[in-house]
Amino acid sequence: MQVKKIALLVSGRGSNLQMIIDNIEKRKINGRIDIVISSKKDAYALERAKKYNIDGIYIGKKNFPDINERNDKIIEILSEKQIDLIVLAGYMSILSEKIVQLYRNRIINIHPSLIPSFCGRGYYGEKVHKAVLDYGVNLTGAPVHFVDEGTDTGPIIIPKPVEVDFNDTIETLAKKVLEVEHQLLPLAVQLFCEDKLKVEGRKVRILGTV
Ligand code: GAR
């Protein structure tokens, strides 16, 4: 099986990027990160990429103010590098429909709440955990899903609930959810790279054993 070429899209500290790098190094993932694209110029994720000699580039509102030009630049890089899989690992921008259509069922996102609750536009990072705590639900999660034209609406690959305790704060909840993300995102990438994910309508069948 050919090694899959992966693009990681990030905006922040890149702890999920680190997990994918670690799992590639441990040979658990049959893939290679060919590019890290950041929507934030000073994202620590870009530093992490540099440390591992992975190409990193900033494509954001400052160097590409026009949204169409920004997305076209991303497409240009993805096609130049013949990317097989795009992973949104804490990417706080919305991809254009054109990218979604070109890479249908080949874009994976991780979201820090139990979809379809507390997701969609405006729900990202700590805002998600705040909304979960403000509502008072006792379950949240960290589902990995394929990306479609909506925001956080694509088929769910692996869900995993996380309990919210009475005394949880944004910080403690974010930490618990992140620990789960660090298991699920590399696992989903691993399965994709082994051709084990099959999208059937709104469901994702996992082929073989995990
Ligand atoms: C993660 O918690 C991820 O689920 C979230 O941003 C964080 C990035 O952490 N993503 C979203 O909120 C997207 N809607 P990281 O930079 O350390 O990987």
Coordinates of N, CA and C and ligand atoms in Angstrom, one line a residue:
M1 N 0.8 -1.2 0.0 CA 0.0 0.0 0.0 C 0.9 1.3 0.0
Q2 N 0.5 2.2 -0.9 CA 1.3 3.4 -1.0 C 1.2 4.3 0.2
V3 N 2.3 4.9 0.6 CA 2.3 5.9 1.7 C 1.4 7.1 1.3
K4 N 0.5 7.4 2.2 CA -0.4 8.6 1.9 C 0.3 9.9 2.2
K5 N 0.0 10.9 1.3 CA 0.6 12.2 1.5 C -0.5 13.1 2.2
I6 N 0.0 13.6 3.3 CA -1.0 14.3 4.2 C -0.6 15.8 4.3
A7 N -1.7 16.6 4.3 CA -1.5 18.1 4.6 C -2.2 18.3 5.9
L8 N -1.6 19.0 6.8 CA -2.2 19.3 8.1 C -2.5 20.8 8.1
L9 N -3.7 21.2 8.4 CA -4.1 22.6 8.4 C -4.3 23.0 9.9
V10 N -3.7 24.0 10.3 CA -3.6 24.3 11.8 C -3.8 25.8 12.0
S11 N -4.0 26.2 13.2 CA -4.1 27.6 13.5 C -3.5 28.0 14.9
G12 N -3.1 26.9 15.7 CA -2.6 27.2 17.0 C -1.4 26.4 17.5
R13 N -1.6 25.9 18.7 CA -0.4 25.3 19.3 C 0.0 24.0 18.6
G14 N -0.9 23.3 18.0 CA -0.5 22.1 17.2 C -0.3 20.8 18.0
S15 N -1.0 20.6 19.1 CA -0.7 19.4 19.9 C -1.3 18.2 19.1
N16 N -2.3 18.4 18.3 CA -2.8 17.3 17.5 C -1.9 17.0 16.3
L17 N -1.3 18.0 15.8 CA -0.2 17.8 14.8 C 0.9 16.9 15.4
Q18 N 1.3 17.3 16.6 CA 2.4 16.5 17.2 C 2.0 15.1 17.4
M19 N 0.8 14.8 17.7 CA 0.3 13.4 17.9 C 0.4 12.6 16.6
I20 N 0.1 13.3 15.5 CA 0.2 12.6 14.2 C 1.7 12.4 13.8
I21 N 2.5 13.4 14.0 CA 3.9 13.3 13.8 C 4.4 12.0 14.6
D22 N 4.1 12.0 15.9 CA 4.6 10.9 16.8 C 4.1 9.5 16.2
N23 N 2.9 9.4 15.8 CA 2.4 8.2 15.3 C 2.9 7.8 14.0
I24 N 3.3 8.7 13.2 CA 4.0 8.4 11.9 C 5.4 7.9 12.3
E25 N 6.1 8.6 13.2 CA 7.4 8.1 13.6 C 7.4 6.7 14.2
K26 N 6.3 6.4 14.9 CA 6.2 5.1 15.5 C 5.7 4.0 14.4
R27 N 5.6 4.5 13.2 CA 5.1 3.7 12.1 C 3.7 3.1 12.2
K28 N 2.9 3.8 13.1 CA 1.5 3.4 13.2 C 0.7 3.9 12.1
I29 N 1.1 5.1 11.5 CA 0.4 5.7 10.4 C 1.2 5.5 9.1
N30 N 0.5 4.9 8.1 CA 1.2 4.7 6.8 C 1.1 6.0 6.0
G31 N 1.6 7.1 6.5 CA 1.5 8.3 5.9 C 2.7 9.2 6.1
R32 N 2.7 10.4 5.4 CA 3.8 11.3 5.5 C 3.2 12.7 5.5
I33 N 3.6 13.6 6.4 CA 3.1 15.0 6.3 C 3.9 15.7 5.3
D34 N 3.3 16.2 4.2 CA 4.1 16.9 3.2 C 4.0 18.4 3.4
I35 N 3.0 18.8 4.1 CA 2.9 20.3 4.2 C 2.0 20.6 5.5
V36 N 2.4 21.6 6.2 CA 1.6 22.2 7.3 C 1.2 23.6 6.8
I37 N -0.1 23.8 6.8 CA -0.6 25.2 6.4 C -1.3 25.8 7.6
S38 N -0.8 27.0 7.9 CA -1.4 27.6 9.1 C -2.1 28.9 8.7
S39 N -3.3 29.1 9.3 CA -4.1 30.3 9.1 C -3.6 31.5 10.0
K40 N -2.7 31.1 10.9 CA -2.1 32.1 11.8 C -0.6 32.1 11.6
K41 N 0.0 33.3 11.5 CA 1.4 33.5 11.2 C 2.3 33.0 12.3
D42 N 1.8 33.3 13.5 CA 2.7 32.9 14.7 C 2.3 31.6 15.4
A43 N 1.5 30.8 14.7 CA 1.1 29.5 15.3 C 2.3 28.6 15.7
Y44 N 2.2 28.1 16.9 CA 3.3 27.3 17.4 C 3.4 26.0 16.6
A45 N 2.3 25.6 16.0 CA 2.3 24.4 15.1 C 3.3 24.6 14.0
L46 N 3.6 25.8 13.5 CA 4.6 26.0 12.4 C 6.0 25.7 13.0
E47 N 6.2 26.0 14.2 CA 7.5 25.8 14.9 C 7.7 24.2 15.0
R48 N 6.6 23.6 15.4 CA 6.7 22.1 15.5 C 7.1 21.5 14.1
A49 N 6.4 22.0 13.1 CA 6.7 21.4 11.7 C 8.2 21.6 11.4
K50 N 8.7 22.8 11.7 CA 10.1 23.2 11.4 C 11.0 22.2 12.1
K51 N 10.7 21.9 13.3 CA 11.6 21.0 14.1 C 11.7 19.6 13.5
Y52 N 10.7 19.2 12.7 CA 10.8 17.9 12.1 C 11.0 18.0 10.5
N53 N 11.5 19.2 10.1 CA 11.8 19.4 8.7 C 10.6 19.2 7.8
I54 N 9.5 19.6 8.3 CA 8.2 19.5 7.5 C 8.0 20.9 7.0
D55 N 7.7 21.0 5.7 CA 7.4 22.3 5.1 C 6.2 22.9 5.8
G56 N 6.3 24.2 6.1 CA 5.2 24.9 6.8 C 5.0 26.2 6.1
I57 N 3.8 26.6 6.0 CA 3.5 27.9 5.3 C 2.3 28.6 6.0
Y58 N 2.4 29.9 6.0 CA 1.3 30.7 6.5 C 0.4 31.2 5.4
I59 N -0.8 30.8 5.4 CA -1.8 31.4 4.4 C -3.0 31.9 5.2
G60 N -3.0 33.2 5.4 CA -4.0 33.8 6.2 C -4.6 35.1 5.6
K61 N -5.3 35.7 6.5 CA -6.0 37.0 6.1 C -5.0 38.1 5.7
K62 N -3.8 38.0 6.4 CA -2.8 39.1 6.2 C -2.2 39.0 4.8
N63 N -1.7 37.8 4.4 CA -1.0 37.7 3.1 C -1.9 37.4 2.0
F64 N -3.1 36.9 2.3 CA -4.2 36.7 1.2 C -5.5 37.2 1.7
P65 N -5.7 38.6 1.7 CA -6.9 39.1 2.2 C -8.2 38.7 1.5
D66 N -8.0 38.3 0.2 CA -9.2 37.9 -0.5 C -9.4 36.4 -0.3
I67 N -10.6 36.1 0.2 CA -10.9 34.7 0.6 C -10.8 33.7 -0.6
N68 N -11.2 34.1 -1.8 CA -11.0 33.2 -3.0 C -9.6 33.0 -3.3
E69 N -8.8 34.1 -3.2 CA -7.3 33.9 -3.5 C -6.7 33.0 -2.5
R70 N -7.2 33.2 -1.2 CA -6.6 32.4 -0.1 C -6.9 30.9 -0.3
N71 N -8.1 30.6 -0.7 CA -8.5 29.2 -0.9 C -7.8 28.6 -2.1
D72 N -7.7 29.5 -3.2 CA -7.0 29.0 -4.4 C -5.6 28.7 -4.2
K73 N -4.9 29.5 -3.3 CA -3.5 29.3 -3.0 C -3.4 27.9 -2.2
I74 N -4.4 27.6 -1.4 CA -4.3 26.3 -0.6 C -4.5 25.2 -1.6
I75 N -5.4 25.3 -2.6 CA -5.7 24.3 -3.6 C -4.4 24.1 -4.4
E76 N -3.8 25.2 -4.8 CA -2.5 25.1 -5.6 C -1.5 24.3 -4.9
I77 N -1.3 24.5 -3.6 CA -0.3 23.8 -2.9 C -0.7 22.3 -2.7
L78 N -1.9 22.1 -2.4 CA -2.4 20.7 -2.2 C -2.2 19.9 -3.5
S79 N -2.5 20.5 -4.7 CA -2.4 19.7 -5.9 C -1.0 19.6 -6.3
E80 N -0.2 20.6 -6.1 CA 1.2 20.5 -6.4 C 1.9 19.4 -5.6
K81 N 1.4 19.2 -4.4 CA 2.0 18.1 -3.6 C 1.3 16.8 -3.7
Q82 N 0.3 16.8 -4.5 CA -0.5 15.6 -4.8 C -1.0 14.9 -3.4
I83 N -1.6 15.8 -2.6 CA -2.1 15.4 -1.3 C -3.2 14.4 -1.4
D84 N -3.1 13.4 -0.5 CA -4.2 12.4 -0.5 C -5.2 12.7 0.6
L85 N -4.7 13.2 1.7 CA -5.6 13.5 2.9 C -5.3 14.8 3.5
I86 N -6.4 15.6 3.8 CA -6.2 16.9 4.5 C -6.7 16.7 5.9
V87 N -5.9 17.0 6.9 CA -6.4 16.9 8.3 C -6.5 18.3 8.9
L88 N -7.7 18.6 9.4 CA -7.9 19.9 10.1 C -7.6 19.7 11.5
A89 N -6.5 20.1 12.0 CA -6.1 19.9 13.4 C -6.1 21.2 14.1
G90 N -7.3 21.6 14.5 CA -7.4 22.9 15.2 C -7.3 24.1 14.2
Y91 N -7.9 23.8 13.0 CA -7.9 24.9 11.9 C -9.1 25.7 12.1
M92 N -8.9 27.0 12.4 CA -10.0 27.9 12.8 C -10.6 28.7 11.6
S93 N -10.4 28.2 10.4 CA -11.0 28.9 9.2 C -11.9 27.9 8.5
I94 N -12.7 28.5 7.6 CA -13.7 27.6 6.9 C -13.1 27.4 5.5
L95 N -13.1 26.1 5.1 CA -12.6 25.9 3.7 C -13.6 26.2 2.7
S96 N -13.2 26.5 1.5 CA -14.2 26.8 0.4 C -14.9 25.5 0.0
E97 N -16.1 25.7 -0.6 CA -16.8 24.5 -1.2 C -15.9 23.8 -2.2
K98 N -15.2 24.6 -3.0 CA -14.3 24.1 -4.0 C -13.3 23.1 -3.5
I99 N -12.7 23.4 -2.3 CA -11.8 22.4 -1.7 C -12.5 21.2 -1.2
V100 N -13.7 21.4 -0.6 CA -14.5 20.3 -0.1 C -14.8 19.3 -1.2
Q101 N -15.2 19.9 -2.4 CA -15.7 19.1 -3.5 C -14.5 18.4 -4.1
L102 N -13.3 19.1 -4.2 CA -12.1 18.4 -4.8 C -11.6 17.3 -3.9
Y103 N -11.8 17.4 -2.6 CA -11.2 16.4 -1.7 C -12.4 15.8 -0.9
R104 N -13.5 15.5 -1.6 CA -14.6 14.8 -0.9 C -14.2 13.5 -0.2
N105 N -14.6 13.4 1.0 CA -14.2 12.2 1.9 C -12.7 12.1 2.1
R106 N -12.0 13.1 1.9 CA -10.6 13.1 2.1 C -10.1 14.2 3.0
I107 N -11.1 14.8 3.7 CA -10.8 15.9 4.7 C -11.3 15.4 6.0
I108 N -10.5 15.4 7.0 CA -10.9 15.0 8.3 C -10.7 16.1 9.3
N109 N -11.7 16.3 10.2 CA -11.7 17.4 11.2 C -11.9 16.8 12.6
I110 N -11.3 17.4 13.6 CA -11.7 17.0 14.9 C -12.3 18.2 15.6
H111 N -13.5 17.9 16.3 CA -14.2 19.0 16.9 C -14.4 18.7 18.4
P112 N -14.2 19.7 19.3 CA -14.2 19.4 20.7 C -15.5 19.4 21.4
S113 N -16.6 18.8 20.8 CA -17.9 18.6 21.5 C -18.6 17.5 20.8
L114 N -19.7 17.0 21.4 CA -20.4 15.9 20.8 C -21.3 16.5 19.7
I115 N -20.9 16.4 18.5 CA -21.6 16.8 17.3 C -23.0 16.1 17.3
P116 N -24.1 16.6 17.0 CA -24.4 18.0 16.5 C -24.6 19.0 17.6
S117 N -24.2 18.8 18.8 CA -24.3 19.9 19.8 C -23.1 20.8 19.9
F118 N -23.2 22.0 20.1 CA -22.1 23.0 20.3 C -21.1 22.9 19.2
C119 N -21.6 23.0 18.0 CA -20.7 23.0 16.8 C -21.3 24.0 15.8
G120 N -20.6 24.1 14.7 CA -21.0 25.0 13.6 C -20.3 26.3 13.8
R121 N -20.7 27.3 13.0 CA -20.0 28.6 13.0 C -19.9 29.2 14.3
G122 N -18.8 29.7 14.7 CA -18.7 30.4 16.0 C -18.3 29.5 17.1
Y123 N -18.4 28.2 16.9 CA -18.0 27.2 18.0 C -16.6 26.7 17.7
Y124 N -15.7 27.2 18.3 CA -14.3 26.7 18.2 C -13.5 26.9 19.4
G125 N -12.5 26.1 19.6 CA -11.6 26.2 20.8 C -12.3 26.3 22.1
E126 N -11.9 27.2 22.9 CA -12.5 27.3 24.3 C -13.9 27.7 24.3
K127 N -14.4 28.4 23.2 CA -15.8 28.8 23.2 C -16.7 27.6 23.3
V128 N -16.3 26.5 22.7 CA -17.1 25.3 22.7 C -17.2 24.8 24.2
H129 N -16.1 24.7 24.9 CA -16.2 24.2 26.3 C -17.0 25.2 27.2
K130 N -16.9 26.5 26.9 CA -17.7 27.5 27.7 C -19.2 27.2 27.5
A131 N -19.5 27.0 26.2 CA -20.9 26.8 25.9 C -21.4 25.5 26.5
V132 N -20.6 24.5 26.5 CA -21.0 23.2 27.1 C -21.2 23.4 28.6
L133 N -20.3 24.1 29.3 CA -20.4 24.3 30.7 C -21.6 25.2 31.0
D134 N -21.8 26.3 30.2 CA -22.9 27.2 30.5 C -24.3 26.5 30.3
Y135 N -24.4 25.5 29.4 CA -25.6 24.8 29.2 C -25.9 23.8 30.3
G136 N -24.8 23.3 30.9 CA -24.9 22.3 32.0 C -25.1 20.9 31.5
V137 N -24.7 20.5 30.3 CA -24.8 19.1 29.9 C -23.7 18.3 30.6
N138 N -24.0 17.0 30.8 CA -23.0 16.2 31.5 C -22.2 15.3 30.6
L139 N -22.4 15.5 29.3 CA -21.6 14.7 28.3 C -21.1 15.7 27.2
T140 N -19.8 15.6 26.9 CA -19.3 16.3 25.7 C -18.5 15.2 24.9
G141 N -17.6 15.7 24.1 CA -16.8 14.6 23.3 C -15.8 15.2 22.4
A142 N -15.3 14.4 21.6 CA -14.3 14.8 20.6 C -14.4 13.9 19.3
P143 N -15.5 14.1 18.6 CA -15.6 13.3 17.4 C -14.7 13.7 16.2
V144 N -14.2 12.7 15.5 CA -13.5 13.0 14.3 C -14.5 12.8 13.2
H145 N -14.5 13.7 12.2 CA -15.5 13.5 11.1 C -15.0 14.0 9.8
F146 N -15.6 13.5 8.7 CA -15.2 14.0 7.4 C -15.9 15.3 7.2
V147 N -15.3 16.2 6.4 CA -15.7 17.5 6.2 C -16.6 17.6 4.9
D148 N -17.8 18.1 5.1 CA -18.6 18.4 3.9 C -18.8 19.9 3.8
E149 N -19.8 20.3 3.0 CA -20.0 21.7 2.7 C -20.4 22.6 3.9
G150 N -21.0 21.9 4.9 CA -21.4 22.6 6.1 C -20.3 22.8 7.1
T151 N -20.6 23.4 8.3 CA -19.6 23.5 9.3 C -19.9 22.4 10.4
D152 N -18.9 21.5 10.5 CA -19.0 20.4 11.5 C -20.3 19.5 11.2
T153 N -20.6 19.3 9.9 CA -21.8 18.6 9.6 C -21.6 17.2 8.9
G154 N -20.3 17.0 8.6 CA -20.0 15.8 7.8 C -20.1 14.5 8.6
P155 N -20.0 13.3 7.8 CA -20.2 12.0 8.5 C -19.1 11.8 9.6
I156 N -19.7 11.3 10.7 CA -18.8 11.1 11.9 C -18.0 9.8 11.7
I157 N -16.7 9.8 11.9 CA -15.9 8.6 11.8 C -15.8 7.9 13.1
I158 N -15.3 8.6 14.1 CA -15.2 8.0 15.5 C -15.7 9.0 16.5
P159 N -16.8 8.6 17.2 CA -17.2 9.5 18.3 C -16.7 8.9 19.6
K160 N -16.5 9.8 20.6 CA -16.2 9.2 21.9 C -16.7 10.3 23.0
P161 N -17.6 9.9 23.8 CA -18.1 10.8 24.8 C -17.1 11.1 25.9
V162 N -17.1 12.3 26.5 CA -16.3 12.6 27.6 C -17.3 13.2 28.7
E163 N -17.1 12.7 29.9 CA -18.0 13.1 31.0 C -17.7 14.5 31.4
V164 N -18.7 15.3 31.7 CA -18.5 16.7 32.3 C -18.8 16.6 33.7
D165 N -17.8 16.9 34.6 CA -18.0 16.8 36.0 C -18.6 18.2 36.5
F166 N -19.2 18.1 37.6 CA -19.9 19.3 38.2 C -18.9 20.4 38.4
N167 N -17.7 20.1 38.8 CA -16.7 21.1 39.1 C -15.8 21.5 37.9
D168 N -16.0 20.9 36.8 CA -15.2 21.2 35.6 C -15.1 22.7 35.3
T169 N -14.0 23.2 34.9 CA -13.8 24.5 34.4 C -13.5 24.4 32.9
I170 N -13.4 25.5 32.2 CA -13.0 25.5 30.8 C -11.7 24.8 30.6
E171 N -10.8 25.1 31.6 CA -9.4 24.5 31.5 C -9.4 23.0 31.7
T172 N -10.1 22.5 32.7 CA -10.1 21.1 33.0 C -10.9 20.3 31.9
L173 N -11.9 20.9 31.4 CA -12.7 20.2 30.4 C -11.9 20.1 29.1
A174 N -11.3 21.3 28.8 CA -10.4 21.3 27.5 C -9.3 20.2 27.6
K175 N -8.8 20.1 28.8 CA -7.7 19.1 29.0 C -8.2 17.6 28.8
K176 N -9.4 17.4 29.4 CA -10.0 16.0 29.2 C -10.3 15.7 27.8
V177 N -10.9 16.7 27.1 CA -11.3 16.5 25.7 C -10.1 16.3 24.8
L178 N -9.0 17.1 25.1 CA -7.8 17.1 24.3 C -7.2 15.7 24.4
E179 N -7.2 15.1 25.6 CA -6.6 13.8 25.8 C -7.3 12.8 24.8
V180 N -8.6 12.9 24.7 CA -9.4 12.0 23.8 C -9.1 12.3 22.4
E181 N -9.0 13.6 22.0 CA -8.6 14.0 20.7 C -7.3 13.4 20.3
H182 N -6.4 13.3 21.2 CA -5.0 12.8 20.9 C -5.0 11.3 20.6
Q183 N -6.1 10.6 21.1 CA -6.2 9.2 20.7 C -7.0 9.1 19.4
L184 N -8.1 9.8 19.2 CA -9.0 9.6 18.1 C -8.4 10.1 16.8
L185 N -7.8 11.3 16.8 CA -7.4 11.9 15.5 C -6.3 11.0 14.8
P186 N -5.2 10.6 15.6 CA -4.2 9.7 14.9 C -4.9 8.4 14.5
L187 N -5.8 7.9 15.3 CA -6.5 6.6 14.9 C -7.2 6.8 13.6
A188 N -8.0 7.9 13.4 CA -8.7 8.1 12.2 C -7.8 8.3 11.0
V189 N -6.7 9.0 11.2 CA -5.7 9.1 10.2 C -5.1 7.8 9.8
Q190 N -4.8 7.0 10.8 CA -4.2 5.6 10.6 C -5.2 4.8 9.7
L191 N -6.5 4.8 10.1 CA -7.5 4.0 9.4 C -7.6 4.5 7.9
F192 N -7.6 5.8 7.8 CA -7.7 6.4 6.4 C -6.5 5.9 5.6
C193 N -5.3 6.0 6.2 CA -4.1 5.6 5.4 C -4.1 4.1 5.1
E194 N -4.9 3.3 5.8 CA -5.0 1.9 5.5 C -6.2 1.6 4.6
D195 N -6.8 2.6 4.1 CA -8.0 2.5 3.2 C -9.1 1.8 4.0
K196 N -9.3 2.0 5.3 CA -10.3 1.3 6.0 C -11.5 2.1 6.3
L197 N -11.6 3.3 5.8 CA -12.8 4.1 6.0 C -13.7 4.2 4.8
K198 N -14.9 3.8 4.9 CA -15.8 3.8 3.7 C -17.1 4.6 4.1
V199 N -17.3 5.7 3.4 CA -18.4 6.5 3.7 C -19.7 5.9 3.0
E200 N -20.7 5.7 3.8 CA -22.0 5.2 3.2 C -23.1 6.1 3.7
G201 N -23.4 7.1 2.8 CA -24.4 8.1 3.2 C -23.8 8.9 4.3
R202 N -24.5 9.0 5.4 CA -24.0 9.8 6.5 C -23.2 9.0 7.5
K203 N -23.0 7.7 7.2 CA -22.3 6.9 8.1 C -20.9 6.5 7.6
V204 N -20.0 6.2 8.5 CA -18.7 5.7 8.0 C -18.5 4.3 8.5
R205 N -18.3 3.4 7.6 CA -18.0 2.0 8.0 C -16.5 1.9 8.1
I206 N -16.1 1.2 9.2 CA -14.7 1.0 9.5 C -14.5 -0.5 9.0
L207 N -13.6 -0.7 8.0 CA -13.4 -2.0 7.5 C -12.3 -2.7 8.3
G208 N -12.6 -4.0 8.5 CA -11.6 -4.8 9.2 C -11.6 -4.5 10.7
T209 N -10.5 -4.9 11.4 CA -10.5 -4.6 12.8 C -9.6 -3.4 13.2
V210 N -10.0 -2.7 14.2 CA -9.2 -1.5 14.6 C -8.1 -1.9 15.6
Ligands
GAR1 C1 -8.5 21.2 19.6 O1 -9.2 21.1 20.8 C2 -9.5 21.1 18.4 O2 -10.5 20.2 18.7 C3 -10.1 22.5 18.3 O3 -8.9 23.3 18.5 C4 -8.0 22.7 19.4 C5 -6.6 22.7 18.7 O4 -5.6 22.2 19.5 N1 -10.7 22.7 17.1 C6 -11.8 23.4 16.9 O5 -12.3 24.0 17.8 C7 -12.3 23.4 15.5 N2 -13.7 23.8 15.5 P1 -4.2 21.9 19.0 O6 -3.7 23.2 18.2 O7 -3.3 21.8 20.2 O8 -4.2 20.7 18.1

